[in-house]
Amino acid sequence: MQDYIALRVDANPCNETITDLVAAFLGEIGFESFTPDETGLIAYIQDHLYNKKAVDEVLTDFPIETKFTLSAEKVEGQDWNEEWEKHYFQPIIVDNKCVVHSSFHKDIPAAPYDIVIDPKMAFGTGHHATTSNMMRFILEADLKGKSVIDMGTGTGILAILCKMKGADKVTGIEIDPFAWENAVENTHLNHTDIEMICGDAEQLKSLAPADFFLANINRNVITSDISSYSAALKIGGTMYLSGFYRVDIPIVEKVANNFGLKLVDIKEENDWVAVKFKKS
């Protein structure tokens, strides 16, 4: 099993905005999963990717005046399902239409769409606003017979929901091998026929353009790769993007407009947004 570094970040003051920002910035330097609490959060990264200097630089440039206290420890490979059950992951319902739970949960609420996610260390259980906002867009969409590409699929949760909503061809792409393996496992748990590819945006060149394109990553990756995203979307197709804040929308929109993408809708929760573009 993959060993990890668990970085404890205590913040003074501490609130949801601060922990969300810390998670977003650490996510940009390789951290994969986050467990927030009253005084800060624990962030997890593969041990060979941990760079203390990079962490210090991120927190030194933090946009809100905050005092941080850090401590790190190595966590040997273990049963991450057990860790999530104990510390964070509880069943949720999105808009009374989709319940997300793990295989170890009992007394699961009923909903039209029932998704089983055993997250291990992959991002995306529906708890974070970026994921739940994307799920709301998917729940509203008519996906019957459509093709979908989910870039940065994480646990595979969005790809799985698309398949449950009637999408014909669904492809997930994940750059991290461990997360990719987890996504494959989750597709099997949900009995969904989804192609999961391990790789980056270069993999899009081998795929036929899709009717829908999803990317819940972060602003910098999205703006860097959006030309590839647009090329992988049919004319008239729909793109859902998330992983950034409302204040980032003009930046993302400006780049997207260069590739025939027009902003048509926004979903927001705790300043995190998901945006909907149409390609002309």
PDB file of C-alpha atoms in Angstrom:
ATOM      1  CA  MET A   1       0.000   0.000   0.000  1.00  0.00           C
ATOM      2  CA  GLN A   2       1.069   3.600  -0.663  1.00  0.00           C
ATOM      3  CA  ASP A   3       2.569   5.454   2.324  1.00  0.00           C
ATOM      4  CA  TYR A   4       1.449   9.023   2.987  1.00  0.00           C
ATOM      5  CA  ILE A   5       2.456  12.130   4.898  1.00  0.00           C
ATOM      6  CA  ALA A   6      -0.312  13.462   7.135  1.00  0.00           C
ATOM      7  CA  LEU A   7       0.251  17.200   7.529  1.00  0.00           C
ATOM      8  CA  ARG A   8      -1.546  18.775  10.483  1.00  0.00           C
ATOM      9  CA  VAL A   9      -2.312  22.459   9.807  1.00  0.00           C
ATOM     10  CA  ASP A  10      -3.681  24.457  12.749  1.00  0.00           C
ATOM     11  CA  ALA A  11      -4.919  27.957  11.906  1.00  0.00           C
ATOM     12  CA  ASN A  12      -5.518  30.973  14.154  1.00  0.00           C
ATOM     13  CA  PRO A  13      -8.095  32.279  13.464  1.00  0.00           C
ATOM     14  CA  CYS A  14      -9.845  29.268  11.963  1.00  0.00           C
ATOM     15  CA  ASN A  15     -13.059  29.160   9.960  1.00  0.00           C
ATOM     16  CA  GLU A  16     -14.464  27.312   6.946  1.00  0.00           C
ATOM     17  CA  THR A  17     -13.187  29.898   4.472  1.00  0.00           C
ATOM     18  CA  ILE A  18      -9.641  29.532   5.785  1.00  0.00           C
ATOM     19  CA  THR A  19      -9.659  25.721   5.778  1.00  0.00           C
ATOM     20  CA  ASP A  20     -11.166  25.686   2.278  1.00  0.00           C
ATOM     21  CA  LEU A  21      -8.423  28.013   1.029  1.00  0.00           C
ATOM     22  CA  VAL A  22      -5.697  25.957   2.706  1.00  0.00           C
ATOM     23  CA  ALA A  23      -7.074  22.804   1.080  1.00  0.00           C
ATOM     24  CA  ALA A  24      -7.271  24.490  -2.322  1.00  0.00           C
ATOM     25  CA  PHE A  25      -3.695  25.783  -2.177  1.00  0.00           C
ATOM     26  CA  LEU A  26      -2.274  22.518  -0.854  1.00  0.00           C
ATOM     27  CA  GLY A  27      -4.204  20.674  -3.561  1.00  0.00           C
ATOM     28  CA  GLU A  28      -2.238  22.637  -6.146  1.00  0.00           C
ATOM     29  CA  ILE A  29       1.057  21.226  -4.811  1.00  0.00           C
ATOM     30  CA  GLY A  30       0.026  17.590  -4.720  1.00  0.00           C
ATOM     31  CA  PHE A  31      -2.042  17.052  -1.583  1.00  0.00           C
ATOM     32  CA  GLU A  32      -4.948  14.719  -2.292  1.00  0.00           C
ATOM     33  CA  SER A  33      -7.376  14.588   0.616  1.00  0.00           C
ATOM     34  CA  PHE A  34      -8.311  16.799   3.545  1.00  0.00           C
ATOM     35  CA  THR A  35     -10.025  16.319   6.903  1.00  0.00           C
ATOM     36  CA  PRO A  36     -11.134  19.691   8.332  1.00  0.00           C
ATOM     37  CA  ASP A  37     -12.040  20.277  11.975  1.00  0.00           C
ATOM     38  CA  GLU A  38     -12.519  23.107  14.463  1.00  0.00           C
ATOM     39  CA  THR A  39      -8.872  24.204  14.579  1.00  0.00           C
ATOM     40  CA  GLY A  40      -7.622  23.474  11.063  1.00  0.00           C
ATOM     41  CA  LEU A  41      -7.247  20.369   8.947  1.00  0.00           C
ATOM     42  CA  ILE A  42      -5.175  17.303   8.173  1.00  0.00           C
ATOM     43  CA  ALA A  43      -3.883  17.134   4.598  1.00  0.00           C
ATOM     44  CA  TYR A  44      -2.605  13.944   2.991  1.00  0.00           C
ATOM     45  CA  ILE A  45       0.052  13.595   0.300  1.00  0.00           C
ATOM     46  CA  GLN A  46       2.047  10.638  -1.005  1.00  0.00           C
ATOM     47  CA  ASP A  47       5.248  10.560   1.029  1.00  0.00           C
ATOM     48  CA  HIS A  48       7.581  10.848  -1.965  1.00  0.00           C
ATOM     49  CA  LEU A  49       5.779  14.028  -3.126  1.00  0.00           C
ATOM     50  CA  TYR A  50       5.957  15.904   0.174  1.00  0.00           C
ATOM     51  CA  ASN A  51       7.919  19.162  -0.055  1.00  0.00           C
ATOM     52  CA  LYS A  52       8.030  21.247   3.118  1.00  0.00           C
ATOM     53  CA  LYS A  53       9.460  24.258   1.286  1.00  0.00           C
ATOM     54  CA  ALA A  54       6.503  24.264  -1.113  1.00  0.00           C
ATOM     55  CA  VAL A  55       4.086  24.091   1.830  1.00  0.00           C
ATOM     56  CA  ASP A  56       5.832  26.990   3.577  1.00  0.00           C
ATOM     57  CA  GLU A  57       5.659  29.092   0.395  1.00  0.00           C
ATOM     58  CA  VAL A  58       1.944  28.439  -0.045  1.00  0.00           C
ATOM     59  CA  LEU A  59       1.104  29.415   3.524  1.00  0.00           C
ATOM     60  CA  THR A  60       3.466  32.405   3.571  1.00  0.00           C
ATOM     61  CA  ASP A  61       1.530  33.901   0.646  1.00  0.00           C
ATOM     62  CA  PHE A  62      -1.856  33.150   2.257  1.00  0.00           C
ATOM     63  CA  PRO A  63      -4.364  35.924   1.362  1.00  0.00           C
ATOM     64  CA  ILE A  64      -5.928  36.135   4.859  1.00  0.00           C
ATOM     65  CA  GLU A  65      -3.885  37.129   7.907  1.00  0.00           C
ATOM     66  CA  THR A  66      -3.595  33.808   9.713  1.00  0.00           C
ATOM     67  CA  LYS A  67      -1.048  32.153  11.991  1.00  0.00           C
ATOM     68  CA  PHE A  68      -0.314  28.557  11.033  1.00  0.00           C
ATOM     69  CA  THR A  69       1.192  25.771  13.121  1.00  0.00           C
ATOM     70  CA  LEU A  70       2.362  22.694  11.233  1.00  0.00           C
ATOM     71  CA  SER A  71       3.302  19.148  12.127  1.00  0.00           C
ATOM     72  CA  ALA A  72       3.834  16.198   9.802  1.00  0.00           C
ATOM     73  CA  GLU A  73       3.977  12.468  10.300  1.00  0.00           C
ATOM     74  CA  LYS A  74       4.383   9.508   8.006  1.00  0.00           C
ATOM     75  CA  VAL A  75       1.338   7.262   7.722  1.00  0.00           C
ATOM     76  CA  GLU A  76       2.009   3.748   6.509  1.00  0.00           C
ATOM     77  CA  GLY A  77      -0.360   2.201   3.982  1.00  0.00           C
ATOM     78  CA  GLN A  78      -3.527   1.115   5.727  1.00  0.00           C
ATOM     79  CA  ASP A  79      -7.234   0.558   5.356  1.00  0.00           C
ATOM     80  CA  TRP A  80      -8.266   4.065   4.273  1.00  0.00           C
ATOM     81  CA  ASN A  81     -11.941   3.092   4.298  1.00  0.00           C
ATOM     82  CA  GLU A  82     -11.652   2.632   8.060  1.00  0.00           C
ATOM     83  CA  GLU A  83      -9.945   5.995   8.450  1.00  0.00           C
ATOM     84  CA  TRP A  84     -12.627   7.805   6.443  1.00  0.00           C
ATOM     85  CA  GLU A  85     -15.391   6.055   8.389  1.00  0.00           C
ATOM     86  CA  LYS A  86     -13.874   7.123  11.707  1.00  0.00           C
ATOM     87  CA  HIS A  87     -12.916  10.680  10.818  1.00  0.00           C
ATOM     88  CA  TYR A  88     -14.924  12.159   8.002  1.00  0.00           C
ATOM     89  CA  PHE A  89     -16.993  10.334   5.427  1.00  0.00           C
ATOM     90  CA  GLN A  90     -20.665  10.009   6.345  1.00  0.00           C
ATOM     91  CA  PRO A  91     -23.586   9.398   3.952  1.00  0.00           C
ATOM     92  CA  ILE A  92     -24.947  12.506   2.258  1.00  0.00           C
ATOM     93  CA  ILE A  93     -27.907  13.339   0.039  1.00  0.00           C
ATOM     94  CA  VAL A  94     -27.604  15.873  -2.783  1.00  0.00           C
ATOM     95  CA  ASP A  95     -30.843  17.737  -3.550  1.00  0.00           C
ATOM     96  CA  ASN A  96     -32.910  14.777  -2.294  1.00  0.00           C
ATOM     97  CA  LYS A  97     -32.024  12.991  -5.536  1.00  0.00           C
ATOM     98  CA  CYS A  98     -28.694  11.288  -4.971  1.00  0.00           C
ATOM     99  CA  VAL A  99     -27.348   9.534  -1.892  1.00  0.00           C
ATOM    100  CA  VAL A 100     -23.611   8.949  -1.586  1.00  0.00           C
ATOM    101  CA  HIS A 101     -22.325   6.435   0.917  1.00  0.00           C
ATOM    102  CA  SER A 102     -19.606   3.850   1.377  1.00  0.00           C
ATOM    103  CA  SER A 103     -19.887   0.086   1.440  1.00  0.00           C
ATOM    104  CA  PHE A 104     -19.407   0.074   5.225  1.00  0.00           C
ATOM    105  CA  HIS A 105     -22.357   2.410   5.945  1.00  0.00           C
ATOM    106  CA  LYS A 106     -25.628   1.208   7.453  1.00  0.00           C
ATOM    107  CA  ASP A 107     -29.084   2.869   7.576  1.00  0.00           C
ATOM    108  CA  ILE A 108     -28.623   4.536   4.204  1.00  0.00           C
ATOM    109  CA  PRO A 109     -31.310   7.076   3.174  1.00  0.00           C
ATOM    110  CA  ALA A 110     -33.272   6.257   0.026  1.00  0.00           C
ATOM    111  CA  ALA A 111     -32.845   8.350  -3.134  1.00  0.00           C
ATOM    112  CA  PRO A 112     -33.412   7.853  -6.886  1.00  0.00           C
ATOM    113  CA  TYR A 113     -29.641   7.584  -7.444  1.00  0.00           C
ATOM    114  CA  ASP A 114     -27.591   5.526  -4.990  1.00  0.00           C
ATOM    115  CA  ILE A 115     -23.799   5.806  -5.330  1.00  0.00           C
ATOM    116  CA  VAL A 116     -21.330   3.674  -3.387  1.00  0.00           C
ATOM    117  CA  ILE A 117     -17.925   5.328  -2.930  1.00  0.00           C
ATOM    118  CA  ASP A 118     -15.048   3.752  -1.005  1.00  0.00           C
ATOM    119  CA  PRO A 119     -12.732   6.758  -1.268  1.00  0.00           C
ATOM    120  CA  LYS A 120      -9.420   5.518   0.144  1.00  0.00           C
ATOM    121  CA  MET A 121      -7.230   8.567  -0.545  1.00  0.00           C
ATOM    122  CA  ALA A 122      -8.901   9.800  -3.727  1.00  0.00           C
ATOM    123  CA  PHE A 123     -10.743  13.126  -3.757  1.00  0.00           C
ATOM    124  CA  GLY A 124     -14.484  13.296  -4.322  1.00  0.00           C
ATOM    125  CA  THR A 125     -17.125  11.993  -1.944  1.00  0.00           C
ATOM    126  CA  GLY A 126     -19.712  14.703  -2.541  1.00  0.00           C
ATOM    127  CA  HIS A 127     -19.042  16.413   0.784  1.00  0.00           C
ATOM    128  CA  HIS A 128     -17.049  19.284  -0.665  1.00  0.00           C
ATOM    129  CA  ALA A 129     -18.994  22.069  -2.373  1.00  0.00           C
ATOM    130  CA  THR A 130     -17.042  21.651  -5.617  1.00  0.00           C
ATOM    131  CA  THR A 131     -18.233  18.062  -5.985  1.00  0.00           C
ATOM    132  CA  SER A 132     -21.800  18.623  -4.811  1.00  0.00           C
ATOM    133  CA  ASN A 133     -22.195  21.623  -7.151  1.00  0.00           C
ATOM    134  CA  MET A 134     -21.042  19.501 -10.086  1.00  0.00           C
ATOM    135  CA  MET A 135     -23.478  16.781  -9.045  1.00  0.00           C
ATOM    136  CA  ARG A 136     -26.334  19.301  -9.066  1.00  0.00           C
ATOM    137  CA  PHE A 137     -25.552  20.220 -12.664  1.00  0.00           C
ATOM    138  CA  ILE A 138     -25.467  16.542 -13.624  1.00  0.00           C
ATOM    139  CA  LEU A 139     -28.749  15.825 -11.848  1.00  0.00           C
ATOM    140  CA  GLU A 140     -30.412  18.593 -13.894  1.00  0.00           C
ATOM    141  CA  ALA A 141     -28.994  17.443 -17.230  1.00  0.00           C
ATOM    142  CA  ASP A 142     -30.522  15.109 -19.820  1.00  0.00           C
ATOM    143  CA  LEU A 143     -27.687  12.638 -20.358  1.00  0.00           C
ATOM    144  CA  LYS A 144     -29.612   9.793 -21.975  1.00  0.00           C
ATOM    145  CA  GLY A 145     -27.595   8.414 -24.863  1.00  0.00           C
ATOM    146  CA  LYS A 146     -24.916  11.085 -24.485  1.00  0.00           C
ATOM    147  CA  SER A 147     -21.135  10.767 -24.241  1.00  0.00           C
ATOM    148  CA  VAL A 148     -19.218  12.173 -21.264  1.00  0.00           C
ATOM    149  CA  ILE A 149     -15.566  12.808 -20.407  1.00  0.00           C
ATOM    150  CA  ASP A 150     -14.706  13.354 -16.728  1.00  0.00           C
ATOM    151  CA  MET A 151     -11.244  14.907 -16.428  1.00  0.00           C
ATOM    152  CA  GLY A 152      -9.542  14.393 -13.065  1.00  0.00           C
ATOM    153  CA  THR A 153     -12.162  11.853 -12.066  1.00  0.00           C
ATOM    154  CA  GLY A 154     -10.811  11.232  -8.529  1.00  0.00           C
ATOM    155  CA  THR A 155     -13.053   8.618  -6.914  1.00  0.00           C
ATOM    156  CA  GLY A 156     -15.095   8.439 -10.124  1.00  0.00           C
ATOM    157  CA  ILE A 157     -18.191   9.829  -8.413  1.00  0.00           C
ATOM    158  CA  LEU A 158     -19.191  12.252 -11.196  1.00  0.00           C
ATOM    159  CA  ALA A 159     -18.594   9.694 -13.949  1.00  0.00           C
ATOM    160  CA  ILE A 160     -20.663   7.148 -12.047  1.00  0.00           C
ATOM    161  CA  LEU A 161     -23.558   9.590 -11.616  1.00  0.00           C
ATOM    162  CA  CYS A 162     -23.449  10.393 -15.335  1.00  0.00           C
ATOM    163  CA  LYS A 163     -23.731   6.699 -16.165  1.00  0.00           C
ATOM    164  CA  MET A 164     -26.631   6.302 -13.746  1.00  0.00           C
ATOM    165  CA  LYS A 165     -28.315   9.253 -15.440  1.00  0.00           C
ATOM    166  CA  GLY A 166     -28.341   7.348 -18.721  1.00  0.00           C
ATOM    167  CA  ALA A 167     -25.139   8.460 -20.446  1.00  0.00           C
ATOM    168  CA  ASP A 168     -24.052   6.024 -23.125  1.00  0.00           C
ATOM    169  CA  LYS A 169     -20.267   6.373 -23.255  1.00  0.00           C
ATOM    170  CA  VAL A 170     -18.513   7.662 -20.114  1.00  0.00           C
ATOM    171  CA  THR A 171     -14.739   8.058 -19.844  1.00  0.00           C
ATOM    172  CA  GLY A 172     -12.863   9.095 -16.714  1.00  0.00           C
ATOM    173  CA  ILE A 173      -9.260  10.303 -16.749  1.00  0.00           C
ATOM    174  CA  GLU A 174      -7.111  10.453 -13.607  1.00  0.00           C
ATOM    175  CA  ILE A 175      -3.436  11.391 -13.430  1.00  0.00           C
ATOM    176  CA  ASP A 176      -2.683   9.728 -10.080  1.00  0.00           C
ATOM    177  CA  PRO A 177      -2.288   5.934 -10.382  1.00  0.00           C
ATOM    178  CA  PHE A 178      -3.585   5.263  -6.881  1.00  0.00           C
ATOM    179  CA  ALA A 179      -6.680   7.426  -7.394  1.00  0.00           C
ATOM    180  CA  TRP A 180      -7.209   5.840 -10.820  1.00  0.00           C
ATOM    181  CA  GLU A 181      -7.174   2.390  -9.225  1.00  0.00           C
ATOM    182  CA  ASN A 182      -9.720   3.587  -6.664  1.00  0.00           C
ATOM    183  CA  ALA A 183     -11.956   4.983  -9.422  1.00  0.00           C
ATOM    184  CA  VAL A 184     -11.888   1.628 -11.206  1.00  0.00           C
ATOM    185  CA  GLU A 185     -12.874  -0.108  -7.968  1.00  0.00           C
ATOM    186  CA  ASN A 186     -15.762   2.309  -7.441  1.00  0.00           C
ATOM    187  CA  THR A 187     -17.112   1.754 -10.968  1.00  0.00           C
ATOM    188  CA  HIS A 188     -17.236  -1.952 -10.173  1.00  0.00           C
ATOM    189  CA  LEU A 189     -18.952  -1.320  -6.834  1.00  0.00           C
ATOM    190  CA  ASN A 190     -21.693   0.560  -8.707  1.00  0.00           C
ATOM    191  CA  HIS A 191     -21.913  -1.929 -11.597  1.00  0.00           C
ATOM    192  CA  THR A 192     -21.242   0.853 -14.093  1.00  0.00           C
ATOM    193  CA  ASP A 193     -19.523   0.379 -17.443  1.00  0.00           C
ATOM    194  CA  ILE A 194     -17.046   3.272 -17.470  1.00  0.00           C
ATOM    195  CA  GLU A 195     -13.680   3.482 -19.203  1.00  0.00           C
ATOM    196  CA  MET A 196     -11.092   4.722 -16.704  1.00  0.00           C
ATOM    197  CA  ILE A 197      -7.812   5.993 -18.161  1.00  0.00           C
ATOM    198  CA  CYS A 198      -4.687   6.728 -16.119  1.00  0.00           C
ATOM    199  CA  GLY A 199      -3.012   9.840 -17.491  1.00  0.00           C
ATOM    200  CA  ASP A 200      -3.226  13.598 -18.029  1.00  0.00           C
ATOM    201  CA  ALA A 201      -4.851  15.884 -20.607  1.00  0.00           C
ATOM    202  CA  GLU A 202      -2.687  14.347 -23.340  1.00  0.00           C
ATOM    203  CA  GLN A 203      -5.044  11.345 -23.198  1.00  0.00           C
ATOM    204  CA  LEU A 204      -7.836  13.507 -24.616  1.00  0.00           C
ATOM    205  CA  LYS A 205      -6.232  13.420 -28.072  1.00  0.00           C
ATOM    206  CA  SER A 206      -7.116   9.736 -28.402  1.00  0.00           C
ATOM    207  CA  LEU A 207     -10.803  10.237 -27.564  1.00  0.00           C
ATOM    208  CA  ALA A 208     -13.710  11.258 -29.776  1.00  0.00           C
ATOM    209  CA  PRO A 209     -15.262  14.622 -28.794  1.00  0.00           C
ATOM    210  CA  ALA A 210     -17.967  14.203 -26.160  1.00  0.00           C
ATOM    211  CA  ASP A 211     -21.382  15.763 -25.609  1.00  0.00           C
ATOM    212  CA  PHE A 212     -20.452  16.671 -22.021  1.00  0.00           C
ATOM    213  CA  PHE A 213     -17.066  17.475 -20.508  1.00  0.00           C
ATOM    214  CA  LEU A 214     -16.451  17.655 -16.738  1.00  0.00           C
ATOM    215  CA  ALA A 215     -13.412  18.916 -14.835  1.00  0.00           C
ATOM    216  CA  ASN A 216     -13.420  19.423 -11.067  1.00  0.00           C
ATOM    217  CA  ILE A 217      -9.737  20.194 -10.485  1.00  0.00           C
ATOM    218  CA  ASN A 218      -8.463  23.714  -9.719  1.00  0.00           C
ATOM    219  CA  ARG A 219      -8.294  27.058 -11.469  1.00  0.00           C
ATOM    220  CA  ASN A 220      -4.663  26.877 -12.580  1.00  0.00           C
ATOM    221  CA  VAL A 221      -4.906  23.416 -14.120  1.00  0.00           C
ATOM    222  CA  ILE A 222      -8.192  24.260 -15.812  1.00  0.00           C
ATOM    223  CA  THR A 223      -6.980  27.499 -17.384  1.00  0.00           C
ATOM    224  CA  SER A 224      -3.775  25.783 -18.504  1.00  0.00           C
ATOM    225  CA  ASP A 225      -5.540  22.829 -20.152  1.00  0.00           C
ATOM    226  CA  ILE A 226      -8.827  24.339 -21.310  1.00  0.00           C
ATOM    227  CA  SER A 227      -7.754  24.355 -24.963  1.00  0.00           C
ATOM    228  CA  SER A 228      -7.485  20.552 -24.746  1.00  0.00           C
ATOM    229  CA  TYR A 229     -10.800  20.382 -22.904  1.00  0.00           C
ATOM    230  CA  SER A 230     -12.569  22.392 -25.588  1.00  0.00           C
ATOM    231  CA  ALA A 231     -11.060  20.261 -28.363  1.00  0.00           C
ATOM    232  CA  ALA A 232     -12.523  17.200 -26.616  1.00  0.00           C
ATOM    233  CA  LEU A 233     -16.054  18.703 -26.592  1.00  0.00           C
ATOM    234  CA  LYS A 234     -18.484  18.659 -29.508  1.00  0.00           C
ATOM    235  CA  ILE A 235     -19.832  21.877 -31.003  1.00  0.00           C
ATOM    236  CA  GLY A 236     -23.004  22.608 -29.039  1.00  0.00           C
ATOM    237  CA  GLY A 237     -21.695  20.506 -26.157  1.00  0.00           C
ATOM    238  CA  THR A 238     -21.797  21.336 -22.451  1.00  0.00           C
ATOM    239  CA  MET A 239     -18.817  21.795 -20.137  1.00  0.00           C
ATOM    240  CA  TYR A 240     -19.006  21.800 -16.334  1.00  0.00           C
ATOM    241  CA  LEU A 241     -15.992  23.164 -14.440  1.00  0.00           C
ATOM    242  CA  SER A 242     -15.310  23.458 -10.709  1.00  0.00           C
ATOM    243  CA  GLY A 243     -12.541  23.598  -8.134  1.00  0.00           C
ATOM    244  CA  PHE A 244     -12.357  27.373  -7.715  1.00  0.00           C
ATOM    245  CA  TYR A 245     -14.063  30.374  -6.124  1.00  0.00           C
ATOM    246  CA  ARG A 246     -16.588  32.924  -7.389  1.00  0.00           C
ATOM    247  CA  VAL A 247     -13.819  35.531  -7.618  1.00  0.00           C
ATOM    248  CA  ASP A 248     -12.013  33.226 -10.071  1.00  0.00           C
ATOM    249  CA  ILE A 249     -14.897  33.102 -12.554  1.00  0.00           C
ATOM    250  CA  PRO A 250     -13.756  36.105 -14.665  1.00  0.00           C
ATOM    251  CA  ILE A 251     -10.302  34.536 -15.026  1.00  0.00           C
ATOM    252  CA  VAL A 252     -11.704  31.172 -16.114  1.00  0.00           C
ATOM    253  CA  GLU A 253     -14.341  32.779 -18.348  1.00  0.00           C
ATOM    254  CA  LYS A 254     -11.798  34.955 -20.156  1.00  0.00           C
ATOM    255  CA  VAL A 255      -9.665  31.953 -21.085  1.00  0.00           C
ATOM    256  CA  ALA A 256     -12.705  29.808 -21.942  1.00  0.00           C
ATOM    257  CA  ASN A 257     -14.072  32.444 -24.326  1.00  0.00           C
ATOM    258  CA  ASN A 258     -10.932  32.062 -26.433  1.00  0.00           C
ATOM    259  CA  PHE A 259     -11.988  28.505 -27.246  1.00  0.00           C
ATOM    260  CA  GLY A 260     -15.639  29.055 -28.135  1.00  0.00           C
ATOM    261  CA  LEU A 261     -17.005  28.479 -24.639  1.00  0.00           C
ATOM    262  CA  LYS A 262     -19.778  30.739 -23.330  1.00  0.00           C
ATOM    263  CA  LEU A 263     -20.738  30.910 -19.653  1.00  0.00           C
ATOM    264  CA  VAL A 264     -24.441  30.107 -19.190  1.00  0.00           C
ATOM    265  CA  ASP A 265     -24.936  29.131 -15.530  1.00  0.00           C
ATOM    266  CA  ILE A 266     -23.306  29.113 -12.086  1.00  0.00           C
ATOM    267  CA  LYS A 267     -23.877  27.119  -8.914  1.00  0.00           C
ATOM    268  CA  GLU A 268     -22.382  28.390  -5.668  1.00  0.00           C
ATOM    269  CA  GLU A 269     -21.912  27.070  -2.144  1.00  0.00           C
ATOM    270  CA  ASN A 270     -19.703  28.719   0.500  1.00  0.00           C
ATOM    271  CA  ASP A 271     -18.044  30.824  -2.238  1.00  0.00           C
ATOM    272  CA  TRP A 272     -17.024  27.673  -4.147  1.00  0.00           C
ATOM    273  CA  VAL A 273     -18.575  27.504  -7.606  1.00  0.00           C
ATOM    274  CA  ALA A 274     -19.290  25.175 -10.489  1.00  0.00           C
ATOM    275  CA  VAL A 275     -19.824  26.810 -13.868  1.00  0.00           C
ATOM    276  CA  LYS A 276     -21.600  25.662 -17.011  1.00  0.00           C
ATOM    277  CA  PHE A 277     -20.304  26.550 -20.478  1.00  0.00           C
ATOM    278  CA  LYS A 278     -21.754  25.868 -23.917  1.00  0.00           C
ATOM    279  CA  LYS A 279     -19.487  25.457 -26.920  1.00  0.00           C
ATOM    280  CA  SER A 280     -20.356  27.339 -30.083  1.00  0.00           C
TER     281      SER A 280
END
